[in-house]
CSV table of C-alpha atoms in Angstrom, one decimal:
chain,number,residue,atom,x,y,z
A,1,ASP,CA,-12.9,72.8,60.7
A,2,VAL,CA,-16.0,74.7,60.6
A,3,PRO,CA,-18.7,74.6,58.1
A,4,PHE,CA,-18.9,77.5,55.6
A,5,GLU,CA,-22.8,78.1,56.3
A,6,ARG,CA,-21.9,77.6,60.4
A,7,LEU,CA,-19.5,80.4,60.1
A,8,VAL,CA,-22.2,83.3,58.1
A,9,GLU,CA,-24.7,82.1,60.6
A,10,VAL,CA,-22.8,83.0,63.5
A,11,LEU,CA,-21.3,86.0,62.2
A,12,ASN,CA,-24.5,87.4,60.3
A,13,PRO,CA,-22.1,89.8,58.5
A,14,ALA,CA,-24.3,92.8,56.5
A,15,ARG,CA,-25.2,91.7,53.2
A,16,SER,CA,-24.3,93.1,50.3
A,17,ILE,CA,-25.1,92.3,46.2
A,18,THR,CA,-21.8,93.9,45.5
A,19,ARG,CA,-19.1,91.5,47.4
A,20,HIS,CA,-19.1,88.5,49.9
A,21,PRO,CA,-20.1,89.4,52.6
A,22,LEU,CA,-16.7,87.8,55.1
A,23,PHE,CA,-13.8,88.2,52.6
A,24,GLN,CA,-13.1,88.7,49.1
A,25,ILE,CA,-9.3,87.4,47.8
A,26,LEU,CA,-9.6,84.2,47.7
A,27,ILE,CA,-6.6,81.3,47.6
A,28,THR,CA,-6.8,77.8,47.1
A,29,TRP,CA,-3.9,75.0,47.1
A,30,HIS,CA,-5.2,72.0,45.3
A,31,ASN,CA,-2.0,69.5,47.5
A,32,ALA,CA,-3.3,66.2,46.0
A,33,GLY,CA,-1.9,66.8,42.8
A,34,HIS,CA,-3.8,67.9,39.7
A,35,GLN,CA,-4.8,64.9,38.5
A,36,ALA,CA,-6.6,64.5,42.0
A,37,VAL,CA,-8.4,67.7,39.7
A,38,ARG,CA,-9.5,65.8,36.8
A,39,SER,CA,-10.2,62.1,38.0
A,40,THR,CA,-11.1,59.3,36.3
A,41,THR,CA,-13.6,56.7,37.2
A,42,GLN,CA,-13.8,52.8,35.6
A,43,LEU,CA,-17.9,51.9,35.4
A,44,PRO,CA,-18.8,48.5,33.3
A,45,ASP,CA,-18.7,49.2,29.5
A,46,LEU,CA,-18.8,53.1,30.5
A,47,ALA,CA,-15.0,55.6,30.2
A,48,VAL,CA,-16.1,58.6,33.1
A,49,ASP,CA,-14.0,61.4,32.2
A,50,GLY,CA,-14.4,64.4,34.4
A,51,HIS,CA,-13.9,68.1,33.1
A,52,SER,CA,-14.2,71.3,35.2
A,53,VAL,CA,-17.3,73.4,34.1
A,54,ARG,CA,-17.3,76.9,34.7
A,55,THR,CA,-19.3,79.2,35.2
A,56,GLY,CA,-18.0,82.7,33.3
A,57,VAL,CA,-19.0,84.2,36.9
A,58,VAL,CA,-16.5,84.9,39.5
A,59,ARG,CA,-17.2,84.7,43.2
A,60,PHE,CA,-14.4,86.8,44.6
A,61,ASP,CA,-13.1,90.0,43.6
A,62,LEU,CA,-10.0,88.5,43.5
A,63,ARG,CA,-8.7,84.1,43.4
A,64,PHE,CA,-5.3,82.1,43.3
A,65,ALA,CA,-5.6,79.0,42.8
A,66,LEU,CA,-2.8,76.8,43.1
A,67,ALA,CA,-2.3,73.0,43.0
A,68,ASP,CA,0.6,70.5,42.5
A,69,LEU,CA,1.2,69.1,39.0
A,70,ARG,CA,3.0,65.7,39.2
A,71,GLY,CA,4.5,63.8,36.2
A,72,ASP,CA,4.4,60.0,35.6
A,73,GLU,CA,6.3,58.8,38.0
A,74,GLY,CA,4.6,60.6,40.9
A,75,ALA,CA,7.3,63.3,40.9
A,76,ALA,CA,7.0,67.1,41.6
A,77,ALA,CA,6.8,68.6,38.7
A,78,GLY,CA,6.2,72.1,39.4
A,79,ILE,CA,2.6,74.3,40.7
A,80,ARG,CA,0.4,75.0,38.3
A,81,GLY,CA,-1.7,78.6,38.9
A,82,GLU,CA,-4.6,80.7,37.9
A,83,VAL,CA,-6.2,83.9,38.7
A,84,GLU,CA,-9.7,85.0,39.0
A,85,TYR,CA,-10.8,88.7,38.9
A,86,SER,CA,-13.9,90.7,38.4
A,87,ALA,CA,-13.8,92.6,36.2
A,88,ASP,CA,-16.4,95.4,37.9
A,89,LEU,CA,-12.6,95.9,39.7
A,90,PHE,CA,-9.7,94.7,37.8
A,91,ASP,CA,-8.7,95.3,33.9
A,92,GLN,CA,-6.2,92.5,32.9
A,93,GLU,CA,-3.1,94.6,33.1
A,94,THR,CA,-3.5,95.0,37.0
A,95,ALA,CA,-4.9,91.3,37.5
A,96,GLN,CA,-1.0,90.2,35.4
A,97,SER,CA,0.9,92.0,37.1
A,98,LEU,CA,-0.7,90.4,40.5
A,99,ALA,CA,-0.2,87.7,39.1
A,100,ASP,CA,3.6,89.0,38.3
A,101,ARG,CA,4.5,89.9,41.5
A,102,PHE,CA,2.9,86.6,44.2
A,103,VAL,CA,5.1,84.6,41.6
A,104,ARG,CA,8.1,86.9,42.0
A,105,VAL,CA,7.5,86.0,45.7
A,106,LEU,CA,7.0,82.2,45.3
A,107,GLU,CA,10.7,82.2,43.3
A,108,ALA,CA,12.3,84.1,46.2
A,109,VAL,CA,10.6,81.8,48.5
A,110,ALA,CA,12.3,79.1,46.8
A,111,ALA,CA,15.5,80.4,46.1
A,112,ALA,CA,15.9,81.5,49.7
A,113,PRO,CA,13.5,79.9,52.2
A,114,ASP,CA,15.5,81.4,55.0
A,115,ARG,CA,14.8,84.8,54.1
A,116,PRO,CA,12.3,87.5,56.4
A,117,VAL,CA,9.3,87.9,54.2
A,118,GLY,CA,10.0,92.0,54.6
A,119,ARG,CA,13.0,91.7,52.4
A,120,ILE,CA,11.5,89.9,50.0
A,121,ASP,CA,11.1,92.7,46.8
A,122,VAL,CA,7.4,92.4,45.0
A,123,LEU,CA,7.9,95.4,42.7
A,124,ASP,CA,10.5,95.2,39.9
A,125,GLU,CA,13.0,97.6,38.4
A,126,THR,CA,10.1,99.2,35.9
A,127,ASP,CA,7.4,98.9,38.7
A,128,ARG,CA,9.6,101.1,41.2
A,129,ARG,CA,10.9,103.6,38.7
A,130,ARG,CA,7.4,104.1,37.7
A,131,GLU,CA,5.9,104.5,41.5
A,132,LEU,CA,9.7,105.8,42.3
A,133,VAL,CA,9.8,108.1,40.0
A,134,ASP,CA,7.3,108.4,36.8
A,135,TRP,CA,4.3,108.9,40.0
A,136,ASN,CA,6.8,111.7,41.6
A,137,ASP,CA,7.9,113.9,38.6
A,138,THR,CA,5.4,116.7,39.8
A,139,ALA,CA,7.3,118.9,39.0
A,140,ARG,CA,6.2,122.6,37.8
A,141,ASP,CA,6.8,126.3,37.4
A,142,ILE,CA,5.7,127.5,41.1
A,143,PRO,CA,4.4,131.3,41.1
A,144,GLU,CA,7.1,133.3,43.5
A,145,ALA,CA,4.3,134.7,45.5
A,146,THR,CA,3.0,134.4,49.2
A,147,LEU,CA,1.0,132.4,50.0
A,148,PRO,CA,-1.4,135.5,50.9
A,149,GLU,CA,-1.0,137.0,47.2
A,150,LEU,CA,-1.9,133.8,45.7
A,151,PHE,CA,-5.1,133.5,47.9
A,152,GLU,CA,-6.1,137.0,46.7
A,153,ALA,CA,-5.5,136.4,43.1
A,154,GLN,CA,-7.9,133.3,43.5
A,155,ALA,CA,-10.4,135.3,44.9
A,156,ALA,CA,-10.3,137.9,42.3
A,157,ARG,CA,-10.3,135.1,39.4
A,158,SER,CA,-13.3,133.5,41.7
A,159,PRO,CA,-14.8,135.6,43.9
A,160,ASP,CA,-18.1,134.0,44.9
A,161,ALA,CA,-17.4,129.9,44.0
A,162,PRO,CA,-17.1,128.1,47.6
A,163,ALA,CA,-13.8,128.7,49.6
A,164,LEU,CA,-14.7,127.7,53.0
A,165,VAL,CA,-17.4,124.5,54.1
A,166,ASP,CA,-17.9,123.6,58.0
A,167,GLY,CA,-21.1,122.1,59.0
A,168,ASP,CA,-23.3,125.0,57.9
A,169,THR,CA,-21.1,128.0,57.4
A,170,SER,CA,-19.9,128.3,54.1
A,171,LEU,CA,-17.5,130.9,52.7
A,172,THR,CA,-17.0,132.4,48.8
A,173,TYR,CA,-13.4,133.9,48.1
A,174,ALA,CA,-14.3,136.9,48.4
A,175,GLU,CA,-15.5,136.8,52.3
A,176,LEU,CA,-12.9,135.0,53.2
A,177,ASN,CA,-10.7,137.5,52.0
A,178,ALA,CA,-12.7,140.3,53.4
A,179,ARG,CA,-12.5,138.4,56.7
A,180,ALA,CA,-9.0,137.9,56.9
A,181,ASN,CA,-8.5,140.9,56.0
A,182,ARG,CA,-10.1,142.6,58.7
A,183,LEU,CA,-8.2,140.8,60.8
A,184,ALA,CA,-5.1,141.3,59.4
A,185,ARG,CA,-5.7,145.0,59.5
A,186,VAL,CA,-6.6,144.8,63.4
A,187,LEU,CA,-3.2,142.1,64.0
A,188,VAL,CA,-0.8,144.8,62.5
A,189,GLY,CA,-2.4,147.4,64.5
A,190,ARG,CA,-1.1,145.2,67.4
A,191,GLY,CA,2.1,145.0,66.5
A,192,VAL,CA,2.1,141.6,64.2
A,193,GLY,CA,5.0,141.1,60.8
A,194,PRO,CA,7.3,139.7,60.4
A,195,GLU,CA,9.2,137.1,62.6
A,196,ARG,CA,6.3,137.8,65.2
A,197,PHE,CA,4.4,134.7,66.3
A,198,VAL,CA,0.5,134.7,66.8
A,199,ALA,CA,-0.7,131.9,68.3
A,200,ILE,CA,-4.2,130.7,67.7
A,201,VAL,CA,-6.3,128.7,70.2
A,202,LEU,CA,-9.3,127.3,68.4
A,203,PRO,CA,-10.7,124.3,67.3
A,204,ARG,CA,-10.9,122.6,63.2
A,205,SER,CA,-13.7,125.6,62.1
A,206,ALA,CA,-13.9,128.6,59.9
A,207,GLU,CA,-13.0,131.3,62.3
A,208,ASN,CA,-9.5,128.7,62.6
A,209,VAL,CA,-8.9,129.4,59.0
A,210,VAL,CA,-9.2,132.7,59.0
A,211,ALA,CA,-7.2,133.2,61.5
A,212,MET,CA,-4.0,131.5,60.1
A,213,LEU,CA,-5.1,133.6,56.6
A,214,ALA,CA,-5.5,136.8,58.9
A,215,VAL,CA,-1.9,136.4,60.5
A,216,LEU,CA,-0.7,135.4,57.2
A,217,LYS,CA,-1.5,138.6,55.6
A,218,ALA,CA,-0.4,140.6,58.6
A,219,GLY,CA,3.4,139.2,57.4
A,220,GLY,CA,3.2,137.5,60.9
A,221,ALA,CA,3.5,133.1,61.2
A,222,TYR,CA,0.5,131.3,63.2
A,223,VAL,CA,1.7,128.8,65.6
A,224,PRO,CA,-1.6,126.5,66.0
A,225,VAL,CA,-2.3,125.5,69.5
A,226,ASP,CA,-5.4,122.8,70.2
A,227,PRO,CA,-7.4,124.1,72.6
A,228,GLU,CA,-8.0,120.8,74.5
A,229,TYR,CA,-4.3,120.4,75.4
A,230,PRO,CA,-3.5,120.9,78.7
A,231,ASP,CA,-3.3,124.1,80.6
A,232,GLU,CA,0.0,123.8,81.4
A,233,ARG,CA,0.8,123.1,77.6
A,234,ILE,CA,-0.6,126.1,76.4
A,235,ALA,CA,0.5,128.0,78.4
A,236,HIS,CA,4.2,126.4,77.8
A,237,MET,CA,4.2,127.4,74.0
């Protein structure tokens, strides 16, 4: 009920040449019948027929256009739909899959109008297998080694590569390994080893990572404690 120009004026969104400022996905519904889209006009001595003219350029990232189809007697004859998509964001296969899923939802609604929306299955068996099985087939051989052993092996392979960046602090693998080793020796001297727990009360920082790695090198297990916790909770932990 609000003129679009007025909406833009009031909201005053940040402009961008790469996207529509208010919304990027549009659904249009022509419920007056497909014939209304191409209406004819009678003029003296002229036959006038309307034709859709395409610019070849989409105004939105994604647009679903739907229209009622009517038979000669005005009876419902289905729904015609098309999808426009930005070729900068989608390829044809992706746009087709979006359209197929949309149709699947519409068919499910038509078949069982009382079914809750949350129970409508958007994926078909191929999609479901791809997302749950194929994309999750990430099994790989993992070396039988502890985390400290894996870290030290990486430090030996690339000692000068950046291992940790925290603001202005940057540690290479060699530097991080050396710091963790020094702290690990201190912890071992204080009795840290297997089955021993070490509380680390530090904010997110380079020192926090050094401490966690040092506890593991000493053979213990670390217990992360947020210093922002209430004193009673920290004492309890």
